[in-house]
Amino acid sequence: MFWLLLLLAYLLGSLSFAVLLSRLFGTRDPRHDGSGNPGASNMLRLAGRKLALLTLAGDLSKSLIPVLIAHQLGLAPLQQAWVGLAAVVGHLYPLYFHFRGGKGVATAAGLLLGLYPPAALLGLALWAGVFARLRIASLASLVAVLGILPLFAWQRPGLLAPMLLLALLILIRHRHNLRALRQGTERHF
């Protein structure tokens, strides 16, 4: 059952709500305009608040749902974490969109919300604090993802391996943002 759920989580994670919503509502494809990222931040820039919120909800739910299903099936928390991570990998490297996906932050938030809500709340608080102060979504996202790791190390050390892999994958997907931050050219809201 675990392996089947991993596969289904990856396939669900491969749905790109930004791309699907842009097609449905006839807006610009977020992979080709704005930052080129099919995520909620770029949808906000390109299509407005409504589609950005729908994208955020879709991206969050595609990892939350498989984690909750894994929990209901009685899988161990570590297995639940791997199932959620499979959905995040699907978001980052989607089968349906030539493996060109988003940055994974909203999908990671859904994983955290289903797996360990205090980590999701800490991540949200870190994201909101950094974003309110600096108005840079990528930096807020990176601080949030890295900021939850000490909580896992302290409270849930058995889940640290998938969380470290999650952080590494998100750092890799943000490599261009990191370069832009170093150069002082990163986009602000």
PDB file of C-alpha atoms in Angstrom:
ATOM      1  CA  MET A   1       0.000   0.000   0.000  1.00  0.00           C
ATOM      2  CA  PHE A   2       2.849   2.398   0.844  1.00  0.00           C
ATOM      3  CA  TRP A   3       4.412   2.125  -2.622  1.00  0.00           C
ATOM      4  CA  LEU A   4       1.099   2.641  -4.375  1.00  0.00           C
ATOM      5  CA  LEU A   5       0.419   5.705  -2.254  1.00  0.00           C
ATOM      6  CA  LEU A   6       3.877   7.076  -3.113  1.00  0.00           C
ATOM      7  CA  LEU A   7       3.078   6.751  -6.812  1.00  0.00           C
ATOM      8  CA  LEU A   8      -0.380   8.299  -6.450  1.00  0.00           C
ATOM      9  CA  ALA A   9       1.070  11.187  -4.408  1.00  0.00           C
ATOM     10  CA  TYR A  10       3.656  11.860  -7.118  1.00  0.00           C
ATOM     11  CA  LEU A  11       0.961  11.830  -9.816  1.00  0.00           C
ATOM     12  CA  LEU A  12      -1.262  14.160  -7.802  1.00  0.00           C
ATOM     13  CA  GLY A  13       1.719  16.407  -7.120  1.00  0.00           C
ATOM     14  CA  SER A  14       2.369  16.544 -10.867  1.00  0.00           C
ATOM     15  CA  LEU A  15      -0.840  18.511 -11.408  1.00  0.00           C
ATOM     16  CA  SER A  16       0.123  22.150 -11.942  1.00  0.00           C
ATOM     17  CA  PHE A  17      -2.737  24.245 -10.676  1.00  0.00           C
ATOM     18  CA  ALA A  18      -1.106  27.431 -11.981  1.00  0.00           C
ATOM     19  CA  VAL A  19      -0.963  26.049 -15.515  1.00  0.00           C
ATOM     20  CA  LEU A  20      -4.418  24.472 -15.363  1.00  0.00           C
ATOM     21  CA  LEU A  21      -6.022  27.631 -13.953  1.00  0.00           C
ATOM     22  CA  SER A  22      -4.257  29.866 -16.468  1.00  0.00           C
ATOM     23  CA  ARG A  23      -5.660  27.702 -19.257  1.00  0.00           C
ATOM     24  CA  LEU A  24      -9.128  27.565 -17.729  1.00  0.00           C
ATOM     25  CA  PHE A  25      -9.330  31.336 -17.216  1.00  0.00           C
ATOM     26  CA  GLY A  26      -7.450  32.304 -20.384  1.00  0.00           C
ATOM     27  CA  THR A  27      -4.569  34.088 -18.666  1.00  0.00           C
ATOM     28  CA  ARG A  28      -0.896  34.013 -19.540  1.00  0.00           C
ATOM     29  CA  ASP A  29       0.983  30.751 -18.960  1.00  0.00           C
ATOM     30  CA  PRO A  30       3.038  31.295 -15.787  1.00  0.00           C
ATOM     31  CA  ARG A  31       5.828  29.110 -17.142  1.00  0.00           C
ATOM     32  CA  HIS A  32       6.451  31.625 -19.932  1.00  0.00           C
ATOM     33  CA  ASP A  33       5.668  34.972 -18.284  1.00  0.00           C
ATOM     34  CA  GLY A  34       6.581  36.800 -15.117  1.00  0.00           C
ATOM     35  CA  SER A  35       9.170  34.841 -13.170  1.00  0.00           C
ATOM     36  CA  GLY A  36       8.505  31.700 -15.220  1.00  0.00           C
ATOM     37  CA  ASN A  37       7.499  29.809 -12.090  1.00  0.00           C
ATOM     38  CA  PRO A  38       4.125  28.025 -12.085  1.00  0.00           C
ATOM     39  CA  GLY A  39       3.263  28.936  -8.516  1.00  0.00           C
ATOM     40  CA  ALA A  40       1.047  31.226  -6.474  1.00  0.00           C
ATOM     41  CA  SER A  41       3.471  34.185  -6.358  1.00  0.00           C
ATOM     42  CA  ASN A  42       3.799  34.345 -10.119  1.00  0.00           C
ATOM     43  CA  MET A  43       0.055  33.844 -10.545  1.00  0.00           C
ATOM     44  CA  LEU A  44      -0.465  36.850  -8.285  1.00  0.00           C
ATOM     45  CA  ARG A  45       1.731  38.927 -10.585  1.00  0.00           C
ATOM     46  CA  LEU A  46       0.133  37.619 -13.783  1.00  0.00           C
ATOM     47  CA  ALA A  47      -3.504  36.878 -13.032  1.00  0.00           C
ATOM     48  CA  GLY A  48      -4.445  38.516  -9.747  1.00  0.00           C
ATOM     49  CA  ARG A  49      -5.337  37.538  -6.232  1.00  0.00           C
ATOM     50  CA  LYS A  50      -8.203  35.133  -7.021  1.00  0.00           C
ATOM     51  CA  LEU A  51      -6.154  32.812  -9.246  1.00  0.00           C
ATOM     52  CA  ALA A  52      -3.161  33.109  -6.923  1.00  0.00           C
ATOM     53  CA  LEU A  53      -5.275  31.944  -3.974  1.00  0.00           C
ATOM     54  CA  LEU A  54      -6.755  29.098  -6.013  1.00  0.00           C
ATOM     55  CA  THR A  55      -3.240  28.073  -7.063  1.00  0.00           C
ATOM     56  CA  LEU A  56      -2.061  28.210  -3.463  1.00  0.00           C
ATOM     57  CA  ALA A  57      -4.991  26.098  -2.267  1.00  0.00           C
ATOM     58  CA  GLY A  58      -4.481  23.540  -5.030  1.00  0.00           C
ATOM     59  CA  ASP A  59      -0.741  23.276  -4.480  1.00  0.00           C
ATOM     60  CA  LEU A  60      -1.184  22.963  -0.730  1.00  0.00           C
ATOM     61  CA  SER A  61      -3.879  20.304  -1.014  1.00  0.00           C
ATOM     62  CA  LYS A  62      -1.980  18.043  -3.394  1.00  0.00           C
ATOM     63  CA  SER A  63       0.417  17.072  -0.607  1.00  0.00           C
ATOM     64  CA  LEU A  64      -1.971  17.461   2.314  1.00  0.00           C
ATOM     65  CA  ILE A  65      -4.479  14.972   0.893  1.00  0.00           C
ATOM     66  CA  PRO A  66      -1.995  12.092   0.402  1.00  0.00           C
ATOM     67  CA  VAL A  67      -0.527  12.653   3.884  1.00  0.00           C
ATOM     68  CA  LEU A  68      -3.998  12.545   5.432  1.00  0.00           C
ATOM     69  CA  ILE A  69      -4.840   9.400   3.465  1.00  0.00           C
ATOM     70  CA  ALA A  70      -1.587   7.789   4.641  1.00  0.00           C
ATOM     71  CA  HIS A  71      -2.491   8.710   8.210  1.00  0.00           C
ATOM     72  CA  GLN A  72      -5.989   7.243   7.825  1.00  0.00           C
ATOM     73  CA  LEU A  73      -4.493   4.023   6.448  1.00  0.00           C
ATOM     74  CA  GLY A  74      -2.382   3.719   9.594  1.00  0.00           C
ATOM     75  CA  LEU A  75       0.999   4.340   7.989  1.00  0.00           C
ATOM     76  CA  ALA A  76       3.784   5.414  10.337  1.00  0.00           C
ATOM     77  CA  PRO A  77       4.671   9.131  10.493  1.00  0.00           C
ATOM     78  CA  LEU A  78       7.904   8.483   8.608  1.00  0.00           C
ATOM     79  CA  GLN A  79       5.963   6.801   5.797  1.00  0.00           C
ATOM     80  CA  GLN A  80       3.507   9.707   5.802  1.00  0.00           C
ATOM     81  CA  ALA A  81       6.446  12.089   5.401  1.00  0.00           C
ATOM     82  CA  TRP A  82       7.771  10.155   2.397  1.00  0.00           C
ATOM     83  CA  VAL A  83       4.301  10.123   0.824  1.00  0.00           C
ATOM     84  CA  GLY A  84       4.044  13.895   1.224  1.00  0.00           C
ATOM     85  CA  LEU A  85       7.534  14.318  -0.150  1.00  0.00           C
ATOM     86  CA  ALA A  86       6.508  12.300  -3.232  1.00  0.00           C
ATOM     87  CA  ALA A  87       3.788  14.894  -3.877  1.00  0.00           C
ATOM     88  CA  VAL A  88       6.348  17.688  -3.516  1.00  0.00           C
ATOM     89  CA  VAL A  89       8.654  15.927  -5.991  1.00  0.00           C
ATOM     90  CA  GLY A  90       5.688  15.684  -8.353  1.00  0.00           C
ATOM     91  CA  HIS A  91       5.203  19.433  -8.039  1.00  0.00           C
ATOM     92  CA  LEU A  92       8.892  20.133  -8.653  1.00  0.00           C
ATOM     93  CA  TYR A  93       9.233  17.667 -11.532  1.00  0.00           C
ATOM     94  CA  PRO A  94       5.704  17.055 -12.897  1.00  0.00           C
ATOM     95  CA  LEU A  95       5.157  14.155 -15.233  1.00  0.00           C
ATOM     96  CA  TYR A  96       2.352  15.972 -17.056  1.00  0.00           C
ATOM     97  CA  PHE A  97       4.329  19.147 -17.793  1.00  0.00           C
ATOM     98  CA  HIS A  98       7.669  17.839 -19.091  1.00  0.00           C
ATOM     99  CA  PHE A  99       9.171  17.772 -15.570  1.00  0.00           C
ATOM    100  CA  ARG A 100       9.110  21.587 -15.417  1.00  0.00           C
ATOM    101  CA  GLY A 101       7.407  22.484 -12.177  1.00  0.00           C
ATOM    102  CA  GLY A 102       7.274  25.068  -9.445  1.00  0.00           C
ATOM    103  CA  LYS A 103       9.434  25.813  -6.441  1.00  0.00           C
ATOM    104  CA  GLY A 104       7.496  23.555  -4.061  1.00  0.00           C
ATOM    105  CA  VAL A 105       6.926  25.855  -1.108  1.00  0.00           C
ATOM    106  CA  ALA A 106       3.110  25.709  -1.009  1.00  0.00           C
ATOM    107  CA  THR A 107       3.170  21.963  -1.598  1.00  0.00           C
ATOM    108  CA  ALA A 108       5.717  21.613   1.211  1.00  0.00           C
ATOM    109  CA  ALA A 109       3.375  23.621   3.437  1.00  0.00           C
ATOM    110  CA  GLY A 110       0.596  21.111   2.759  1.00  0.00           C
ATOM    111  CA  LEU A 111       2.946  18.277   3.690  1.00  0.00           C
ATOM    112  CA  LEU A 112       3.843  20.022   6.945  1.00  0.00           C
ATOM    113  CA  LEU A 113       0.236  20.837   7.751  1.00  0.00           C
ATOM    114  CA  GLY A 114      -0.755  17.181   7.439  1.00  0.00           C
ATOM    115  CA  LEU A 115       2.343  15.754   9.067  1.00  0.00           C
ATOM    116  CA  TYR A 116       3.118  18.128  11.927  1.00  0.00           C
ATOM    117  CA  PRO A 117       0.964  21.295  12.179  1.00  0.00           C
ATOM    118  CA  PRO A 118       3.320  23.138  14.593  1.00  0.00           C
ATOM    119  CA  ALA A 119       5.989  23.056  11.858  1.00  0.00           C
ATOM    120  CA  ALA A 120       3.493  24.458   9.352  1.00  0.00           C
ATOM    121  CA  LEU A 121       2.587  27.263  11.764  1.00  0.00           C
ATOM    122  CA  LEU A 122       6.241  28.048  12.430  1.00  0.00           C
ATOM    123  CA  GLY A 123       6.955  28.072   8.692  1.00  0.00           C
ATOM    124  CA  LEU A 124       3.995  30.389   8.074  1.00  0.00           C
ATOM    125  CA  ALA A 125       5.106  32.741  10.847  1.00  0.00           C
ATOM    126  CA  LEU A 126       8.660  32.849   9.493  1.00  0.00           C
ATOM    127  CA  TRP A 127       7.428  33.392   5.930  1.00  0.00           C
ATOM    128  CA  ALA A 128       5.019  36.163   6.960  1.00  0.00           C
ATOM    129  CA  GLY A 129       7.621  37.919   9.103  1.00  0.00           C
ATOM    130  CA  VAL A 130      10.304  37.965   6.418  1.00  0.00           C
ATOM    131  CA  PHE A 131       7.846  38.860   3.658  1.00  0.00           C
ATOM    132  CA  ALA A 132       6.274  41.700   5.674  1.00  0.00           C
ATOM    133  CA  ARG A 133       9.693  43.171   6.373  1.00  0.00           C
ATOM    134  CA  LEU A 134      11.461  42.690   3.016  1.00  0.00           C
ATOM    135  CA  ARG A 135       8.668  41.982   0.453  1.00  0.00           C
ATOM    136  CA  ILE A 136      10.725  39.186  -1.153  1.00  0.00           C
ATOM    137  CA  ALA A 137       8.724  35.960  -1.518  1.00  0.00           C
ATOM    138  CA  SER A 138      11.685  33.745  -2.393  1.00  0.00           C
ATOM    139  CA  LEU A 139      13.709  34.815   0.647  1.00  0.00           C
ATOM    140  CA  ALA A 140      10.665  34.380   2.892  1.00  0.00           C
ATOM    141  CA  SER A 141      10.161  30.893   1.473  1.00  0.00           C
ATOM    142  CA  LEU A 142      13.769  29.874   2.029  1.00  0.00           C
ATOM    143  CA  VAL A 143      13.805  31.186   5.595  1.00  0.00           C
ATOM    144  CA  ALA A 144      10.569  29.328   6.331  1.00  0.00           C
ATOM    145  CA  VAL A 145      11.788  26.016   4.917  1.00  0.00           C
ATOM    146  CA  LEU A 146      15.148  26.176   6.661  1.00  0.00           C
ATOM    147  CA  GLY A 147      13.632  27.568   9.864  1.00  0.00           C
ATOM    148  CA  ILE A 148      11.484  24.502  10.499  1.00  0.00           C
ATOM    149  CA  LEU A 149      14.439  22.099  10.497  1.00  0.00           C
ATOM    150  CA  PRO A 150      15.511  22.817  14.097  1.00  0.00           C
ATOM    151  CA  LEU A 151      11.941  22.127  15.231  1.00  0.00           C
ATOM    152  CA  PHE A 152      12.032  18.716  13.551  1.00  0.00           C
ATOM    153  CA  ALA A 153      15.476  17.992  14.982  1.00  0.00           C
ATOM    154  CA  TRP A 154      14.187  18.806  18.461  1.00  0.00           C
ATOM    155  CA  GLN A 155      10.599  17.509  18.395  1.00  0.00           C
ATOM    156  CA  ARG A 156      10.471  14.877  15.617  1.00  0.00           C
ATOM    157  CA  PRO A 157      14.021  13.653  14.944  1.00  0.00           C
ATOM    158  CA  GLY A 158      12.700  10.499  13.255  1.00  0.00           C
ATOM    159  CA  LEU A 159      11.286  12.690  10.458  1.00  0.00           C
ATOM    160  CA  LEU A 160      14.429  14.725   9.950  1.00  0.00           C
ATOM    161  CA  ALA A 161      15.701  12.742   6.913  1.00  0.00           C
ATOM    162  CA  PRO A 162      12.706  13.497   4.638  1.00  0.00           C
ATOM    163  CA  MET A 163      12.603  17.078   5.943  1.00  0.00           C
ATOM    164  CA  LEU A 164      16.282  17.599   5.131  1.00  0.00           C
ATOM    165  CA  LEU A 165      15.673  16.217   1.641  1.00  0.00           C
ATOM    166  CA  LEU A 166      12.673  18.530   1.306  1.00  0.00           C
ATOM    167  CA  ALA A 167      14.793  21.540   2.261  1.00  0.00           C
ATOM    168  CA  LEU A 168      17.552  20.501  -0.133  1.00  0.00           C
ATOM    169  CA  LEU A 169      15.125  20.113  -3.053  1.00  0.00           C
ATOM    170  CA  ILE A 170      13.595  23.520  -2.375  1.00  0.00           C
ATOM    171  CA  LEU A 171      17.044  25.106  -2.122  1.00  0.00           C
ATOM    172  CA  ILE A 172      17.969  23.571  -5.471  1.00  0.00           C
ATOM    173  CA  ARG A 173      14.761  24.897  -7.072  1.00  0.00           C
ATOM    174  CA  HIS A 174      15.573  28.356  -5.664  1.00  0.00           C
ATOM    175  CA  ARG A 175      19.161  28.447  -6.916  1.00  0.00           C
ATOM    176  CA  HIS A 176      18.407  31.256  -9.401  1.00  0.00           C
ATOM    177  CA  ASN A 177      16.674  33.219  -6.660  1.00  0.00           C
ATOM    178  CA  LEU A 178      19.713  32.760  -4.411  1.00  0.00           C
ATOM    179  CA  ARG A 179      21.937  34.122  -7.158  1.00  0.00           C
ATOM    180  CA  ALA A 180      19.598  37.082  -7.680  1.00  0.00           C
ATOM    181  CA  LEU A 181      19.526  37.735  -3.921  1.00  0.00           C
ATOM    182  CA  ARG A 182      23.343  37.817  -3.832  1.00  0.00           C
ATOM    183  CA  GLN A 183      23.388  40.210  -6.789  1.00  0.00           C
ATOM    184  CA  GLY A 184      20.612  42.401  -5.371  1.00  0.00           C
ATOM    185  CA  THR A 185      18.342  41.794  -8.365  1.00  0.00           C
ATOM    186  CA  GLU A 186      15.672  39.571  -6.821  1.00  0.00           C
ATOM    187  CA  ARG A 187      12.044  40.598  -7.474  1.00  0.00           C
ATOM    188  CA  HIS A 188      10.177  42.453  -4.737  1.00  0.00           C
ATOM    189  CA  PHE A 189       6.431  42.759  -4.234  1.00  0.00           C
TER     190      PHE A 189
END
